[in-house]
mmCIF file of C-alpha atoms in Angstrom:
data_model
loop_
_atom_site.group_PDB
_atom_site.id
_atom_site.type_symbol
_atom_site.label_atom_id
_atom_site.label_comp_id
_atom_site.label_asym_id
_atom_site.label_seq_id
_atom_site.Cartn_x
_atom_site.Cartn_y
_atom_site.Cartn_z
ATOM 1 C CA MET X 60 22.998 49.053 -59.431
ATOM 2 C CA THR X 61 25.540 49.439 -62.186
ATOM 3 C CA ASP X 62 27.430 46.991 -64.332
ATOM 4 C CA ALA X 63 30.518 48.098 -62.394
ATOM 5 C CA MET X 64 29.046 46.273 -59.402
ATOM 6 C CA ALA X 65 28.755 43.089 -61.460
ATOM 7 C CA ASP X 66 32.428 43.509 -62.359
ATOM 8 C CA GLN X 67 33.220 43.937 -58.657
ATOM 9 C CA TYR X 68 31.484 40.659 -57.807
ATOM 10 C CA ARG X 69 33.474 38.907 -60.539
ATOM 11 C CA ARG X 70 36.675 40.425 -59.114
ATOM 12 C CA TRP X 71 35.767 39.256 -55.617
ATOM 13 C CA PHE X 72 35.194 35.802 -57.023
ATOM 14 C CA GLU X 73 38.698 35.750 -58.527
ATOM 15 C CA TYR X 74 40.007 36.652 -55.088
ATOM 16 C CA GLU X 75 37.871 33.852 -53.596
ATOM 17 C CA ARG X 76 39.376 31.329 -56.023
ATOM 18 C CA ASP X 77 42.864 32.322 -54.945
ATOM 19 C CA ALA X 78 41.938 32.366 -51.243
ATOM 20 C CA HIS X 79 40.390 28.899 -51.375
ATOM 21 C CA ALA X 80 43.456 27.524 -53.168
ATOM 22 C CA LYS X 81 45.600 28.968 -50.379
ATOM 23 C CA VAL X 82 43.339 27.442 -47.734
ATOM 24 C CA LEU X 83 43.637 24.039 -49.379
ATOM 25 C CA ALA X 84 47.414 24.440 -49.437
ATOM 26 C CA SER X 85 47.422 25.466 -45.772
ATOM 27 C CA LEU X 86 45.544 22.311 -44.811
ATOM 28 C CA ASP X 87 48.292 20.368 -46.511
ATOM 29 C CA THR X 88 50.886 21.986 -44.184
ATOM 30 C CA VAL X 89 49.443 20.221 -41.159
ATOM 31 C CA PRO X 90 51.875 17.461 -40.204
ATOM 32 C CA PRO X 91 50.561 14.032 -41.242
ATOM 33 C CA ASP X 92 50.624 12.764 -37.666
ATOM 34 C CA ARG X 93 48.271 15.627 -36.625
ATOM 35 C CA ARG X 94 45.681 15.113 -39.362
ATOM 36 C CA GLY X 95 43.646 12.727 -37.272
ATOM 37 C CA GLY X 96 43.276 15.358 -34.563
ATOM 38 C CA PRO X 97 40.113 17.346 -33.899
ATOM 39 C CA GLU X 98 41.494 20.700 -35.088
ATOM 40 C CA TYR X 99 42.448 19.395 -38.518
ATOM 41 C CA GLN X 100 39.235 17.434 -38.916
ATOM 42 C CA ARG X 101 37.214 20.509 -37.926
ATOM 43 C CA ALA X 102 39.130 22.696 -40.406
ATOM 44 C CA VAL X 103 38.374 20.228 -43.214
ATOM 45 C CA SER X 104 34.719 20.126 -42.141
ATOM 46 C CA VAL X 105 34.461 23.921 -42.139
ATOM 47 C CA LEU X 106 35.842 24.107 -45.676
ATOM 48 C CA ALA X 107 33.441 21.337 -46.730
ATOM 49 C CA HIS X 108 30.635 23.460 -45.248
ATOM 50 C CA VAL X 109 31.726 26.508 -47.273
ATOM 51 C CA LEU X 110 31.667 24.428 -50.443
ATOM 52 C CA ALA X 111 28.328 22.858 -49.542
ATOM 53 C CA ALA X 112 26.797 26.305 -49.048
ATOM 54 C CA ARG X 113 28.083 27.389 -52.448
ATOM 55 C CA ARG X 114 26.523 24.285 -53.983
ATOM 56 C CA VAL X 115 23.180 24.935 -52.266
ATOM 57 C CA TRP X 116 23.071 28.460 -53.706
ATOM 58 C CA LEU X 117 23.854 27.136 -57.186
ATOM 59 C CA GLU X 118 20.956 24.713 -56.783
ATOM 60 C CA ARG X 119 18.607 27.453 -55.598
ATOM 61 C CA LEU X 120 19.648 29.667 -58.512
ATOM 62 C CA GLY X 121 18.884 26.848 -60.967
ATOM 63 C CA VAL X 122 22.501 26.473 -62.109
ATOM 64 C CA LEU X 123 22.654 22.938 -60.718
ATOM 65 C CA PRO X 124 19.750 20.522 -60.370
ATOM 66 C CA PRO X 125 18.253 20.317 -56.891
ATOM 67 C CA GLY X 126 20.186 17.827 -54.838
ATOM 68 C CA THR X 127 20.278 16.398 -51.415
ATOM 69 C CA ALA X 128 23.203 18.558 -50.338
ATOM 70 C CA THR X 129 23.609 19.076 -46.654
ATOM 71 C CA LEU X 130 25.182 22.251 -45.318
ATOM 72 C CA PHE X 131 27.290 20.344 -42.826
ATOM 73 C CA PRO X 132 28.783 17.260 -44.514
ATOM 74 C CA ASP X 133 29.857 14.512 -42.135
ATOM 75 C CA ASN X 134 33.319 12.994 -42.400
ATOM 76 C CA ALA X 135 34.505 15.312 -45.160
ATOM 77 C CA ALA X 136 37.659 14.040 -46.822
ATOM 78 C CA PHE X 137 40.417 16.525 -47.586
ATOM 79 C CA GLU X 138 41.304 14.585 -50.736
ATOM 80 C CA ARG X 139 37.912 15.384 -52.297
ATOM 81 C CA LEU X 140 37.789 19.083 -51.404
ATOM 82 C CA ALA X 141 40.118 20.370 -54.127
ATOM 83 C CA ALA X 142 38.144 18.648 -56.899
ATOM 84 C CA GLU X 143 34.844 19.853 -55.487
ATOM 85 C CA CYS X 144 36.207 23.360 -55.167
ATOM 86 C CA ARG X 145 37.286 23.372 -58.834
ATOM 87 C CA GLU X 146 33.928 22.002 -59.962
ATOM 88 C CA LEU X 147 31.984 24.658 -58.079
ATOM 89 C CA GLU X 148 34.320 27.414 -59.257
ATOM 90 C CA GLY X 149 33.518 26.465 -62.846
ATOM 91 C CA HIS X 150 29.786 26.749 -62.229
ATOM 92 C CA TRP X 151 30.161 30.045 -60.382
ATOM 93 C CA THR X 152 32.398 31.460 -63.121
ATOM 94 C CA SER X 153 29.734 30.686 -65.719
ATOM 95 C CA PHE X 154 26.961 32.136 -63.569
ATOM 96 C CA LEU X 155 28.870 35.323 -62.778
ATOM 97 C CA ALA X 156 29.836 35.833 -66.424
ATOM 98 C CA GLY X 157 26.181 36.484 -67.228
ATOM 99 C CA LEU X 158 25.630 39.066 -64.516
ATOM 100 C CA ASP X 159 24.806 42.670 -65.207
ATOM 101 C CA ALA X 160 23.169 45.426 -63.162
ATOM 102 C CA ALA X 161 19.666 44.171 -63.922
ATOM 103 C CA ALA X 162 20.508 40.634 -62.838
ATOM 104 C CA LEU X 163 22.102 41.820 -59.578
ATOM 105 C CA GLY X 164 19.000 43.808 -58.690
ATOM 106 C CA ARG X 165 16.585 41.017 -59.581
ATOM 107 C CA THR X 166 14.571 39.701 -56.667
ATOM 108 C CA PHE X 167 14.953 35.992 -56.242
ATOM 109 C CA GLU X 168 12.711 33.689 -54.209
ATOM 110 C CA TYR X 169 14.000 30.500 -52.655
ATOM 111 C CA ARG X 170 13.262 27.958 -49.990
ATOM 112 C CA SER X 171 15.655 27.634 -47.051
ATOM 113 C CA LEU X 172 16.758 24.231 -45.854
ATOM 114 C CA ASP X 173 14.282 24.451 -42.969
ATOM 115 C CA GLY X 174 11.445 24.983 -45.454
ATOM 116 C CA GLY X 175 10.910 28.740 -45.071
ATOM 117 C CA ARG X 176 10.321 30.852 -48.172
ATOM 118 C CA PHE X 177 12.426 33.960 -48.615
ATOM 119 C CA ARG X 178 13.261 36.628 -51.140
ATOM 120 C CA ASN X 179 16.492 38.544 -51.712
ATOM 121 C CA THR X 180 18.228 40.246 -54.600
ATOM 122 C CA ILE X 181 20.943 38.353 -56.422
ATOM 123 C CA GLY X 182 23.349 41.028 -55.160
ATOM 124 C CA ASP X 183 22.355 40.251 -51.558
ATOM 125 C CA ILE X 184 22.924 36.549 -52.139
ATOM 126 C CA LEU X 185 26.386 37.162 -53.601
ATOM 127 C CA ALA X 186 27.328 39.462 -50.714
ATOM 128 C CA GLN X 187 26.293 36.676 -48.323
ATOM 129 C CA LEU X 188 28.279 34.135 -50.297
ATOM 130 C CA PHE X 189 31.504 36.130 -50.073
ATOM 131 C CA GLY X 190 31.023 37.172 -46.441
ATOM 132 C CA HIS X 191 30.295 33.601 -45.473
ATOM 133 C CA SER X 192 33.565 32.433 -47.005
ATOM 134 C CA TRP X 193 35.593 35.223 -45.386
ATOM 135 C CA TYR X 194 34.163 34.351 -41.980
ATOM 136 C CA HIS X 195 34.888 30.661 -42.236
ATOM 137 C CA ARG X 196 38.377 31.107 -43.708
ATOM 138 C CA GLY X 197 39.280 32.877 -40.462
ATOM 139 C CA GLN X 198 38.058 29.883 -38.494
ATOM 140 C CA ILE X 199 40.023 27.518 -40.706
ATOM 141 C CA ALA X 200 43.193 29.590 -40.219
ATOM 142 C CA MET X 201 42.885 29.295 -36.435
ATOM 143 C CA LEU X 202 42.264 25.560 -36.652
ATOM 144 C CA VAL X 203 45.194 24.985 -39.019
ATOM 145 C CA ARG X 204 47.504 26.855 -36.618
ATOM 146 C CA ALA X 205 46.161 24.808 -33.670
ATOM 147 C CA ALA X 206 46.818 21.617 -35.671
ATOM 148 C CA GLY X 207 50.444 22.595 -36.224
ATOM 149 C CA GLY X 208 50.139 23.891 -39.780
ATOM 150 C CA GLU X 209 50.746 27.260 -41.390
ATOM 151 C CA PRO X 210 47.512 29.203 -41.924
ATOM 152 C CA ALA X 211 46.926 30.865 -45.264
ATOM 153 C CA VAL X 212 47.050 34.629 -45.542
ATOM 154 C CA THR X 213 43.780 35.318 -47.322
ATOM 155 C CA ASP X 214 43.042 38.951 -46.488
ATOM 156 C CA PHE X 215 41.618 40.698 -49.530
ATOM 157 C CA ILE X 216 44.042 43.602 -49.207
ATOM 158 C CA TYR X 217 47.019 41.252 -49.583
ATOM 159 C CA TRP X 218 45.516 39.839 -52.752
ATOM 160 C CA CYS X 219 44.899 43.188 -54.420
ATOM 161 C CA ARG X 220 47.891 45.150 -53.093
ATOM 162 C CA GLU X 221 50.064 46.816 -55.711
ATOM 163 C CA PRO X 222 53.635 47.704 -54.782
ATOM 164 C CA VAL X 223 54.687 51.299 -55.300
ATOM 165 C CA PRO X 224 57.805 51.446 -57.479
ATOM 166 C CA GLY X 225 60.822 53.004 -55.777
ATOM 167 C CA ALA X 226 59.224 52.969 -52.321
#
């Protein structure tokens, strides 16, 4: 692995920051009278799950102390998600700043929530982290639309597109 790959992971993380901000904004487009409905509540829960998974990985990596985080928080409150997102982004930014090719290729052992012991490279873990978010943002978009809101456009290509002058 090269240091260019570490730069790519940092770039993907910047995209993730923007995408999550757009998802939070999209949840806010759901009409207030529809926010008690199952679609909205599920969308909030899915985003809370994404954030919980990010926290669990930070704990496993030793960035945060081990906690009692659950992957599927009950009764997640939209009002708390933005602050939690910002907090986790700060920790991930610091962690990713120290990455280089050697760190990405390092094998890391961890215990899953069901108690199993596993080993992956840091690069594998980061690929999972980003893929996991992409997957769930699609679910959230469908739920926001079903709840009467405007889903966020979070495709990577839209984030990194550069207009061609004169076209």
